[in-house]
Amino acid sequence: MKLVELDDDVLVCIYGFLPVASILRLRQTCVRLAAISKLRIIWLKACVEQVLDEGYPFPSRTLTSSTTSELERLALHALGLGTFWLSPSDTVLPPHVVEFQASTGTGVSHVRFLPGHGGRYVLTVYKGIWSMISCWDVTPESSTPSSKPRKAADWCPKNTIFAGFVTNSDPDSEAGLAVAVQHGGGAQSIEVLSLFREGNAKPSFRSVCNIATGFRPIALNGDLIAFSDDASETVVMNWRENTFALLRGAQRPVDERFQYNRCLQVVFAYKSILVVRARSVELFPEPVLRPTDGEYTTYQPIGFHTFGWIDGVSVKIQTGPRVDANGTLCPPGHEPLSILLRAESDDPWASDVHKLEQFVLHPNPSSGLPLPSTSPVPGDTQADVISAANSSSSPDLPYLFPPVREQQTSPTVRGVLRCRDIVLGPAGTALWIQPRAARAAHLTGYDVHSSVVQLTLADGLDPDTHVHPVGTGIGAVHRESLCAGVFEGPLLRRHRERERERERERAAPTTGEHESQVGPGARILWVQPDGKEGCHWTAVDYDEESGRAVVGSSDGSVQVLDLV
């Protein structure tokens, strides 16, 4: 019996077992098979089983609302990203780069993708006479190969300087971003902004909430905003309902005039909130927000850990497949928290070769009972609070402390680093800036203790040039480099599972040595272009689902990189 003699239901079933490449080839054989290959059920199944089940980056929130053509495009793009991340670094093509000038005469302090738009909109922050936020459309709908990103909106209130900036992790929220504003008269506040567009009119920023505080916004998740000081206090607020709670850390500042324990990140986790500071990581119970007339409901940490001095950090919830067999979105569950950090040493004589290290907070299987909420008791000491937070008498913590160190680490060079950002995606892929080396060889010979010589000799490179081609391993230390790697997460974990399945099919045992080689090492994606002496990168962001990165520079230029 010929394939075209089968009825449509049988053909749909057959299509469900074919890889995407075979579906596209079969489409070219005849009109009937081409029509069946364009059914929505075909591409919905492909997205679930060949993309999401493999841990590839994919905008799963759009799965149920996307059209058939959109599902096909998203599936092909996600498969390309999976190939990019899981292939040897010397087999992938350099990224496509688009550059535009965001400001003239001043550097870009922040670059952020606006979540939920597939990497289309980029926010830039820079300071002229006053600070300004601009929204750029880097993928215009009527784009041509020669088209340039265009500015979509600006926000620049007079007599103001921006002291903090954060975007909303929930793309469906009315609030798009929050900005800490210092007014010319000395007043301080946080403005919660929405990127508003009515009909075919040009988009514009509109304030939806003003919060009178000197704290910096750290996280924005839907209607919840977390803002913090540089010592030990974090306020969680529902900006729409005007309700609050105070998270008071265990470590008290030595001198409040110094940024001793600056807040780096706040994560709204499962039944808890994780607050990451420069010298502490603290887990708080999920607070009950209440209206207040000046006094906050106060919570103390239920989990505590310190990595020493953190120079850069990114914490992400490791989100696995969130759809059932019918393609229905499932609510987020109790997933591990992945912590990727760059530690700094207090010892000025320490080596300037550091690593990006990954730690994981695993879910507590015995968790399930309501978490205790505690208020400070007069006379409590810092040691008492830390001891209580780490006590084994709290089996119902949502996560197990201390965090577990993973074997996946990546070497980096500590040098003249202006951008300390590390961006980790939920699937486990990450981007960061590798700096220029801090020390170079002196006139009479090579300094064997210098990180430049250590890395180049270890990599088998010429110490006079120490250059790696773009897309290969780390080693281009004479200029700033944008580096990437795959760390422990859904992508690498599923890749290992597939490797074990293939080994079992070959009836060959899987050895520990083989598993340690699964998963690519760090690679250089892009280096600072020639002709930009004295220029350095100041900000970086990465949208894992779209496979797009953006870097801002001290000369006001911005580069957008498409990995596939």
XYZ file of C-alpha atoms in Angstrom:
564
model
C 0.000 0.000 0.000
C 1.269 3.457 -0.900
C 1.522 6.215 1.680
C -0.966 8.452 -0.169
C -3.561 5.663 -0.079
C -3.857 5.895 3.713
C -6.682 7.959 5.196
C -6.044 11.314 6.840
C -6.290 10.058 10.433
C -3.586 7.452 9.851
C -1.363 10.012 8.127
C -1.770 12.429 11.055
C -0.718 9.619 13.397
C 2.335 8.879 11.229
C 3.306 12.551 11.153
C 3.280 12.535 14.947
C 6.207 10.087 14.994
C 8.339 11.989 12.474
C 11.078 14.485 13.331
C 10.480 18.038 12.139
C 13.015 17.696 9.310
C 11.127 14.690 7.927
C 7.800 16.540 8.150
C 9.212 19.350 6.029
C 10.648 16.937 3.461
C 7.410 14.970 3.222
C 5.558 18.247 2.633
C 7.370 18.643 -0.683
C 6.076 15.373 -2.186
C 2.444 16.192 -2.995
C -0.386 18.623 -2.318
C -2.288 16.306 0.048
C 0.704 15.517 2.269
C 1.613 19.208 2.273
C -1.881 20.121 3.493
C -1.753 17.544 6.303
C 1.699 18.783 7.358
C 0.176 22.210 7.987
C -2.423 21.016 10.506
C -2.142 22.601 13.934
C -2.190 19.260 15.761
C 1.002 18.247 13.917
C 2.995 21.260 15.079
C 1.496 21.314 18.548
C 2.709 17.751 19.041
C 6.111 18.637 17.585
C 6.486 21.586 19.962
C 5.606 19.462 22.985
C 7.533 16.273 22.213
C 10.491 17.520 20.165
C 11.087 20.869 21.841
C 9.640 21.188 25.346
C 10.293 17.572 26.330
C 13.910 18.039 25.242
C 14.374 21.084 27.496
C 14.987 23.475 24.582
C 14.270 27.175 25.185
C 10.711 27.886 24.059
C 8.025 30.497 24.912
C 5.607 27.937 26.362
C 3.174 30.643 27.498
C 2.278 31.271 23.821
C 1.715 27.610 22.994
C -2.087 27.575 23.252
C -2.610 30.970 21.590
C -0.207 30.609 18.634
C -1.432 29.930 15.127
C -0.225 26.944 13.114
C 2.333 29.003 11.182
C 3.599 30.564 14.425
C 3.964 27.121 16.035
C 5.960 25.931 13.033
C 8.239 28.959 13.169
C 8.732 28.655 16.930
C 9.490 24.923 16.680
C 12.107 25.438 13.959
C 13.700 28.289 15.906
C 13.802 26.272 19.150
C 15.372 23.293 17.377
C 17.999 25.637 15.973
C 18.739 26.937 19.461
C 19.023 23.391 20.795
C 21.498 22.526 18.052
C 23.465 25.690 18.787
C 23.828 25.000 22.490
C 24.478 21.255 22.286
C 26.881 21.295 19.347
C 30.668 21.647 19.725
C 31.582 25.315 19.839
C 33.763 25.124 16.711
C 30.859 23.919 14.544
C 28.473 26.853 15.059
C 28.386 30.048 13.046
C 29.128 33.443 14.617
C 26.014 35.358 15.678
C 24.353 37.919 13.451
C 25.008 41.376 14.925
C 23.058 44.612 14.493
C 24.469 47.811 16.002
C 22.789 51.134 16.667
C 23.627 54.300 18.583
C 21.435 54.679 21.666
C 23.103 57.868 22.961
C 25.759 60.358 21.953
C 28.516 61.454 24.292
C 27.471 59.240 27.200
C 27.503 55.536 27.952
C 24.584 53.151 28.300
C 24.143 52.094 31.934
C 21.428 49.432 31.451
C 20.045 47.335 28.605
C 17.036 45.067 29.084
C 14.712 43.107 26.862
C 11.063 43.821 27.499
C 9.723 40.359 28.483
C 7.033 38.652 26.457
C 7.885 40.150 23.062
C 10.374 37.591 21.750
C 13.342 39.917 22.087
C 11.739 42.573 19.901
C 11.891 45.515 22.314
C 15.085 46.663 24.056
C 15.118 49.210 26.878
C 18.203 51.384 27.297
C 19.061 53.711 30.174
C 21.630 56.467 29.844
C 22.399 59.831 31.404
C 22.788 63.102 29.579
C 21.948 66.222 31.544
C 19.217 64.076 33.087
C 18.584 60.360 32.887
C 16.540 58.880 30.047
C 14.880 55.541 29.268
C 14.346 54.630 25.623
C 12.470 51.718 24.107
C 13.866 50.430 20.812
C 12.100 48.202 18.310
C 14.985 46.027 17.094
C 12.737 43.826 14.895
C 10.318 46.122 13.041
C 7.335 44.354 11.501
C 8.203 45.737 8.068
C 11.904 45.066 8.501
C 14.229 44.576 5.551
C 17.814 43.289 5.590
C 19.023 46.888 5.611
C 16.568 48.183 8.246
C 17.887 49.593 11.504
C 16.335 49.471 14.974
C 14.052 52.433 15.587
C 13.196 54.279 18.761
C 9.630 53.546 19.874
C 9.310 55.631 23.071
C 11.245 57.819 25.558
C 10.785 58.691 29.214
C 12.861 61.571 30.561
C 11.278 63.633 33.351
C 13.103 66.885 34.032
C 15.427 67.330 37.015
C 15.687 63.588 37.712
C 18.434 60.980 37.936
C 17.712 57.244 37.794
C 19.206 55.176 40.616
C 17.716 51.762 39.844
C 15.879 49.940 37.097
C 14.041 46.600 36.750
C 11.658 45.025 34.206
C 8.575 42.954 34.960
C 9.101 39.195 34.698
C 5.359 38.766 34.003
C 4.754 39.960 30.424
C 0.966 39.986 30.933
C 1.109 42.597 33.686
C 0.110 46.184 33.107
C 3.369 47.325 34.698
C 6.345 46.897 32.384
C 9.181 48.321 34.483
C 10.042 50.165 37.686
C 12.574 52.981 38.053
C 14.160 54.513 41.157
C 14.072 58.285 40.653
C 16.049 60.960 42.482
C 14.417 64.343 42.023
C 16.285 67.623 41.907
C 14.791 68.756 45.190
C 16.166 65.702 47.016
C 12.983 63.617 47.048
C 13.245 59.951 46.096
C 10.617 57.598 44.722
C 9.956 54.566 42.548
C 7.926 55.026 39.383
C 6.110 51.950 38.056
C 5.706 52.446 34.308
C 3.632 50.882 31.573
C 4.466 50.932 27.878
C 1.089 52.142 26.651
C -0.128 51.976 23.066
C -3.616 52.848 21.857
C -4.602 51.764 18.379
C -2.022 52.756 15.767
C -0.618 55.551 17.907
C 3.058 55.650 18.837
C 3.832 53.821 22.115
C 4.529 55.930 25.188
C 5.509 55.372 28.806
C 2.801 56.000 31.378
C 3.149 55.987 35.167
C 0.748 53.582 36.877
C 2.086 53.892 40.446
C 4.396 56.126 42.479
C 6.056 54.785 45.641
C 7.709 57.287 47.970
C 10.887 55.488 49.118
C 14.661 55.730 48.944
C 15.017 51.975 48.344
C 15.996 50.571 44.924
C 13.623 48.329 42.933
C 15.124 44.833 42.693
C 12.326 42.648 41.298
C 8.963 43.169 39.629
C 6.670 40.187 39.152
C 3.138 41.002 38.068
C 1.588 43.219 40.742
C 4.375 42.444 43.242
C 7.431 44.648 43.543
C 10.428 44.140 45.847
C 12.639 47.110 46.714
C 15.623 47.066 49.056
C 18.276 49.080 50.830
C 22.012 48.328 50.792
C 22.052 46.765 54.250
C 19.447 44.241 55.374
C 15.865 45.300 54.593
C 13.624 44.413 51.653
C 10.039 45.575 51.218
C 7.563 43.464 49.233
C 4.568 45.424 47.983
C 1.485 44.816 45.885
C 1.517 48.122 44.023
C -2.075 47.737 42.840
C -3.585 46.971 46.274
C -1.120 49.098 48.286
C -0.236 46.289 50.724
C 3.197 45.596 52.202
C 5.503 43.301 54.156
C 9.083 43.787 55.384
C 11.798 41.146 55.029
C 14.552 41.890 57.555
C 17.843 40.098 56.994
C 19.945 38.425 59.645
C 23.150 40.317 58.903
C 23.126 43.847 60.276
C 25.280 46.466 58.504
C 28.618 47.417 60.026
C 28.267 50.956 58.685
C 25.084 51.997 56.897
C 27.026 54.608 54.900
C 28.712 51.838 52.898
C 27.116 49.341 50.526
C 28.301 46.444 52.650
C 25.549 44.012 51.740
C 24.021 45.437 48.584
C 20.921 43.601 47.358
C 21.586 41.937 44.005
C 18.458 39.916 43.283
C 15.078 38.950 44.719
C 13.337 35.793 43.484
C 9.653 35.023 44.077
C 10.044 31.269 44.586
C 7.753 28.443 45.651
C 5.969 29.523 48.871
C 8.970 31.716 49.683
C 11.123 34.653 48.624
C 14.879 34.374 48.076
C 16.903 37.535 48.734
C 20.459 37.495 47.341
C 22.866 40.101 48.644
C 26.588 40.666 48.159
C 27.419 38.680 51.302
C 24.346 36.607 52.083
C 21.600 34.461 50.578
C 18.440 34.372 52.684
C 15.149 32.534 52.254
C 12.013 34.139 53.683
C 8.526 32.654 54.043
C 5.925 33.813 51.585
C 4.692 36.978 53.311
C 1.131 38.033 53.947
C 0.805 41.579 52.604
C -1.282 43.981 54.627
C -2.135 47.684 54.467
C 0.092 49.790 56.676
C 0.223 53.251 58.166
C 3.993 53.205 58.650
C 4.680 49.868 60.370
C 5.297 46.821 58.222
C 4.535 43.196 59.032
C 8.076 41.926 59.506
C 9.538 38.552 58.534
C 12.895 37.032 59.388
C 14.853 34.504 57.287
C 14.093 30.803 57.573
C 17.180 29.817 55.572
C 20.633 31.419 55.424
C 23.868 30.865 53.506
C 26.873 32.937 52.523
C 29.242 32.548 49.572
C 31.560 35.262 50.840
C 31.591 38.300 48.587
C 29.518 37.869 45.407
C 30.684 40.015 42.518
C 27.903 38.982 40.129
C 24.977 36.570 40.363
C 21.941 35.307 38.473
C 19.236 33.126 40.039
C 16.614 31.358 37.949
C 13.887 28.807 38.584
C 14.714 25.692 36.566
C 11.454 25.385 34.660
C 10.963 22.044 32.956
C 8.160 21.126 30.513
C 4.956 22.872 31.600
C 2.442 21.315 29.245
C 0.470 18.093 29.408
C -0.113 15.607 26.596
C -2.921 17.789 25.204
C -0.727 20.872 25.013
C -2.393 22.523 28.011
C -0.220 24.771 30.141
C 0.393 23.519 33.663
C 0.969 25.838 36.643
C 4.585 26.204 37.774
C 5.559 23.615 40.327
C 8.179 23.187 43.008
C 11.274 23.540 40.811
C 14.958 23.848 41.832
C 16.580 27.274 42.074
C 19.785 27.600 40.053
C 22.380 30.109 41.334
C 25.199 31.111 38.975
C 27.704 33.440 40.588
C 31.110 35.014 40.253
C 32.798 35.234 43.630
C 35.193 38.012 44.582
C 38.055 37.678 47.049
C 38.762 39.958 49.968
C 42.469 39.154 49.534
C 44.113 41.751 47.233
C 46.954 39.300 46.523
C 44.665 36.512 45.369
C 44.892 35.270 41.797
C 42.700 37.119 39.323
C 41.591 33.887 37.662
C 38.089 33.154 38.937
C 35.307 30.817 37.907
C 31.627 31.112 37.383
C 30.263 28.581 39.831
C 26.803 27.086 39.924
C 24.870 26.120 43.029
C 21.380 24.641 43.230
C 18.749 24.959 45.933
C 16.862 21.685 45.634
C 13.179 21.389 46.621
C 12.559 19.923 50.048
C 10.522 16.730 49.515
C 9.079 16.963 53.033
C 7.808 20.496 52.480
C 4.078 20.999 52.433
C 2.958 22.419 55.753
C 2.445 26.183 56.173
C 5.676 28.063 56.718
C 6.110 29.988 59.957
C 6.025 33.769 59.764
C 8.093 35.435 62.440
C 8.422 38.961 63.697
C 11.594 40.285 65.311
C 11.825 39.829 69.056
C 13.627 42.529 71.037
C 17.019 41.259 72.068
C 17.488 38.837 69.168
C 21.105 38.828 68.038
C 22.399 38.281 64.538
C 23.885 34.929 65.559
C 20.556 33.786 67.012
C 18.702 34.648 63.826
C 21.235 32.844 61.584
C 21.246 29.807 63.880
C 17.462 29.622 63.814
C 17.412 30.007 60.038
C 19.806 27.086 59.573
C 18.294 24.906 62.273
C 17.468 21.348 61.267
C 14.231 21.690 63.282
C 12.557 23.271 60.241
C 11.852 20.294 57.977
C 9.116 22.182 56.130
C 11.399 24.671 54.392
C 10.503 24.716 50.680
C 14.209 24.363 49.764
C 17.106 22.449 51.272
C 19.945 24.531 52.723
C 22.830 24.928 52.072
C 22.878 25.163 48.264
C 24.613 22.250 46.513
C 27.567 23.025 44.276
C 27.328 21.590 40.754
C 30.296 20.309 38.771
C 29.557 22.529 35.786
C 31.829 25.556 36.203
C 33.390 27.895 33.696
C 36.754 29.684 33.930
C 36.799 33.416 33.497
C 39.362 36.176 33.881
C 39.128 38.805 36.587
C 40.470 41.998 35.222
C 39.217 45.415 34.241
C 35.554 44.397 34.331
C 33.027 47.204 34.000
C 29.995 44.964 33.455
C 29.461 42.401 36.214
C 26.124 41.134 34.910
C 25.550 37.396 34.574
C 22.376 36.335 32.774
C 21.138 32.779 33.351
C 18.121 31.359 31.523
C 15.588 28.860 32.931
C 16.905 26.117 30.607
C 20.445 26.526 31.987
C 22.124 28.592 29.254
C 24.026 31.679 30.375
C 25.853 34.732 29.033
C 28.448 36.959 30.704
C 31.264 39.374 29.901
C 34.862 38.223 30.090
C 37.080 41.232 30.867
C 40.441 42.300 29.618
C 43.213 40.804 31.694
C 44.210 42.796 34.756
C 47.955 42.315 34.239
C 50.063 41.821 31.148
C 53.652 40.779 30.544
C 56.275 43.347 31.533
C 59.021 44.627 29.268
C 61.676 42.101 30.310
C 59.635 38.938 29.911
C 56.419 37.177 30.720
C 54.951 37.368 34.167
C 54.253 33.692 34.815
C 51.896 34.631 37.636
C 49.720 36.763 35.371
C 46.308 35.425 34.441
C 47.078 36.194 30.791
C 50.030 33.827 30.696
C 48.287 31.240 32.879
C 45.318 30.992 30.540
C 47.189 31.219 27.251
C 49.752 28.608 28.225
C 47.008 26.341 29.576
C 45.069 26.673 26.317
C 48.118 26.197 24.118
C 47.932 29.736 22.727
C 50.694 32.109 21.739
C 51.304 34.451 24.726
C 52.017 37.291 22.265
C 48.571 37.092 20.652
C 46.424 34.870 22.924
C 43.543 34.972 20.441
C 40.793 32.390 19.997
C 38.478 32.434 16.973
C 34.962 33.636 17.682
C 32.708 30.725 18.611
C 35.418 28.619 20.226
C 36.655 28.188 23.771
C 37.604 30.956 26.139
C 40.960 32.573 25.537
C 40.618 35.952 23.833
C 41.798 37.895 26.849
C 43.299 40.920 25.109
C 39.814 42.367 24.547
C 36.470 42.130 26.272
C 34.481 39.102 25.139
C 30.861 38.037 25.350
C 30.938 34.432 26.575
C 28.269 31.748 26.838
C 27.862 28.293 28.334
C 25.386 25.590 29.253
C 25.051 24.889 32.968
C 23.014 22.402 34.969
C 19.339 22.705 34.061
C 16.540 21.191 31.977
C 18.508 21.343 28.698
C 21.642 19.608 29.976
C 19.698 17.194 32.154
C 17.501 16.026 29.270
C 20.551 15.793 27.007
C 22.196 13.418 29.472
C 19.050 11.312 29.651
C 19.023 10.968 25.860
C 22.682 9.963 25.900
C 21.952 7.226 28.453
C 19.059 5.960 26.329
C 21.316 5.730 23.285
C 23.940 3.887 25.291
C 21.365 1.375 26.502
C 20.185 0.833 22.941
C 23.769 0.030 21.977
C 23.994 -2.302 24.999
C 27.023 -0.358 26.187
C 27.434 0.730 29.811
C 27.468 4.426 30.587
C 30.603 5.386 32.462
C 31.158 8.370 34.686
C 33.900 9.526 32.333
C 31.443 9.608 29.428
C 28.876 11.623 31.388
C 31.423 14.211 32.409
C 32.019 14.943 28.722
C 28.330 15.462 27.965
C 27.509 19.131 27.667
C 29.561 21.775 25.884
C 32.027 24.022 27.644
C 32.119 27.792 27.659
C 32.585 29.556 24.352
C 33.245 33.057 23.094
C 30.321 34.466 21.114
C 31.623 37.916 20.305
C 34.660 40.087 21.003
C 34.910 43.846 21.284
C 35.301 45.033 17.658
C 38.459 46.648 16.366
C 38.624 50.419 16.340
C 37.021 50.806 19.783
C 40.097 51.373 21.908
C 39.132 52.818 25.263
C 35.550 51.597 24.873
C 34.153 48.920 27.163
C 30.871 47.109 27.600
C 28.722 48.418 30.435
C 25.558 46.264 30.340
C 24.318 42.956 28.953
C 21.002 41.112 28.767
C 19.882 37.844 27.232
C 16.488 36.520 26.145
C 16.876 32.740 26.214
C 13.618 31.940 24.413
C 14.443 34.073 21.377
C 18.176 33.307 21.436
C 18.980 36.999 21.380
C 21.532 38.980 23.401
C 22.155 42.705 23.729
C 25.193 44.599 25.033
C 25.569 48.303 25.776
C 28.853 50.207 25.568
C 30.524 53.191 27.168
C 30.402 55.067 23.835
C 26.595 54.846 23.738
C 26.411 52.096 21.121
C 24.288 48.961 21.478
C 24.839 45.615 19.748
C 22.025 43.067 19.310
C 23.174 39.498 18.629
C 21.027 36.681 17.198
C 22.522 33.289 18.059
C 20.637 31.463 15.295
